[in-house]
Amino acid sequence: MANITVTDTKIQYRKMLKTCEIALEQLQWAYLQKQDLQSRCCCGSYASEIDRVIVVLRDGKKEVFQFESMEEAKELLARIQEAKPELAVGYTPENRALYEKC
């Protein structure tokens, strides 16, 4: 999580060579996502996982933060929730309905 900083007012992160930020007041919803990947190569196949934190902004746009471990993803989500306690957190039917209203 070295490239992501959560302050009282914003999330600051690097995207390629650019430094970006999202104001916490723009956040509407945040949740964890895990994706299993199956890959093949010349010597066989293997499985891997991608762990993500997805934040949804008030304008409906999404920002995805990918991690190699779920612990890092959970740490980011906890920091965001600590900075903005009223934020809808978790992928639930209620939160999904909130997002669909945008």
mmCIF file of N, CA and C in Angstrom, residues 1-2 4 32-35 48-53 65-77:
data_model
loop_
_atom_site.group_PDB
_atom_site.id
_atom_site.type_symbol
_atom_site.label_atom_id
_atom_site.label_comp_id
_atom_site.label_asym_id
_atom_site.label_seq_id
_atom_site.Cartn_x
_atom_site.Cartn_y
_atom_site.Cartn_z
ATOM 1 N N MET A 1 0.816 -1.199 0.000
ATOM 2 C CA MET A 1 0.000 0.000 0.000
ATOM 3 C C MET A 1 0.859 1.262 0.000
ATOM 4 N N ALA A 2 2.080 1.137 -0.394
ATOM 5 C CA ALA A 2 2.996 2.270 -0.367
ATOM 6 C C ALA A 2 2.557 3.393 -1.295
ATOM 7 N N ILE A 4 -0.590 4.384 -1.902
ATOM 8 C CA ILE A 4 -1.918 4.912 -1.590
ATOM 9 C C ILE A 4 -1.886 5.524 -0.201
ATOM 10 N N LEU A 32 -14.916 -4.679 -1.335
ATOM 11 C CA LEU A 32 -13.841 -5.593 -1.721
ATOM 12 C C LEU A 32 -14.311 -6.495 -2.842
ATOM 13 N N GLN A 33 -13.377 -6.907 -3.686
ATOM 14 C CA GLN A 33 -13.682 -7.862 -4.754
ATOM 15 C C GLN A 33 -12.480 -8.781 -4.929
ATOM 16 N N LYS A 34 -12.752 -10.059 -5.079
ATOM 17 C CA LYS A 34 -11.700 -11.044 -5.324
ATOM 18 C C LYS A 34 -12.007 -11.719 -6.654
ATOM 19 N N GLN A 35 -10.992 -11.846 -7.489
ATOM 20 C CA GLN A 35 -11.170 -12.495 -8.777
ATOM 21 C C GLN A 35 -10.147 -13.605 -8.917
ATOM 22 N N SER A 48 -4.325 -17.994 -9.908
ATOM 23 C CA SER A 48 -3.911 -16.871 -9.071
ATOM 24 C C SER A 48 -5.140 -16.040 -8.740
ATOM 25 N N GLU A 49 -4.967 -15.096 -7.822
ATOM 26 C CA GLU A 49 -6.067 -14.251 -7.402
ATOM 27 C C GLU A 49 -5.662 -12.790 -7.492
ATOM 28 N N ILE A 50 -6.634 -11.952 -7.795
ATOM 29 C CA ILE A 50 -6.459 -10.513 -7.744
ATOM 30 C C ILE A 50 -7.446 -10.002 -6.705
ATOM 31 N N ASP A 51 -6.938 -9.247 -5.738
ATOM 32 C CA ASP A 51 -7.782 -8.664 -4.701
ATOM 33 C C ASP A 51 -7.892 -7.172 -4.971
ATOM 34 N N ARG A 52 -9.111 -6.651 -4.869
ATOM 35 C CA ARG A 52 -9.354 -5.255 -5.231
ATOM 36 C C ARG A 52 -10.195 -4.544 -4.180
ATOM 37 N N VAL A 53 -10.003 -3.231 -4.114
ATOM 38 C CA VAL A 53 -10.928 -2.331 -3.437
ATOM 39 C C VAL A 53 -11.504 -1.461 -4.544
ATOM 40 N N PHE A 65 -8.520 -0.292 -7.027
ATOM 41 C CA PHE A 65 -7.181 -0.439 -6.460
ATOM 42 C C PHE A 65 -6.900 -1.932 -6.325
ATOM 43 N N GLN A 66 -5.881 -2.434 -7.018
ATOM 44 C CA GLN A 66 -5.552 -3.864 -7.023
ATOM 45 C C GLN A 66 -4.389 -4.160 -6.078
ATOM 46 N N PHE A 67 -4.484 -5.334 -5.427
ATOM 47 C CA PHE A 67 -3.463 -5.753 -4.478
ATOM 48 C C PHE A 67 -3.121 -7.214 -4.688
ATOM 49 N N GLU A 68 -1.963 -7.607 -4.189
ATOM 50 C CA GLU A 68 -1.542 -8.994 -4.259
ATOM 51 C C GLU A 68 -2.092 -9.810 -3.100
ATOM 52 N N SER A 69 -2.558 -9.137 -2.052
ATOM 53 C CA SER A 69 -3.117 -9.881 -0.911
ATOM 54 C C SER A 69 -4.393 -9.210 -0.423
ATOM 55 N N MET A 70 -5.295 -10.025 0.099
ATOM 56 C CA MET A 70 -6.546 -9.504 0.633
ATOM 57 C C MET A 70 -6.295 -8.669 1.882
ATOM 58 N N GLU A 71 -5.224 -8.939 2.614
ATOM 59 C CA GLU A 71 -4.915 -8.164 3.814
ATOM 60 C C GLU A 71 -4.662 -6.696 3.460
ATOM 61 N N GLU A 72 -3.924 -6.467 2.377
ATOM 62 C CA GLU A 72 -3.673 -5.091 1.937
ATOM 63 C C GLU A 72 -4.969 -4.412 1.511
ATOM 64 N N ALA A 73 -5.815 -5.131 0.798
ATOM 65 C CA ALA A 73 -7.094 -4.574 0.358
ATOM 66 C C ALA A 73 -7.960 -4.220 1.569
ATOM 67 N N LYS A 74 -8.016 -5.107 2.547
ATOM 68 C CA LYS A 74 -8.802 -4.844 3.750
ATOM 69 C C LYS A 74 -8.245 -3.660 4.533
ATOM 70 N N GLU A 75 -6.931 -3.520 4.543
ATOM 71 C CA GLU A 75 -6.304 -2.387 5.235
ATOM 72 C C GLU A 75 -6.710 -1.067 4.590
ATOM 73 N N LEU A 76 -6.693 -1.004 3.258
ATOM 74 C CA LEU A 76 -7.117 0.214 2.566
ATOM 75 C C LEU A 76 -8.581 0.510 2.861
ATOM 76 N N LEU A 77 -9.434 -0.498 2.778
ATOM 77 C CA LEU A 77 -10.852 -0.288 3.036
ATOM 78 C C LEU A 77 -11.078 0.210 4.464
#
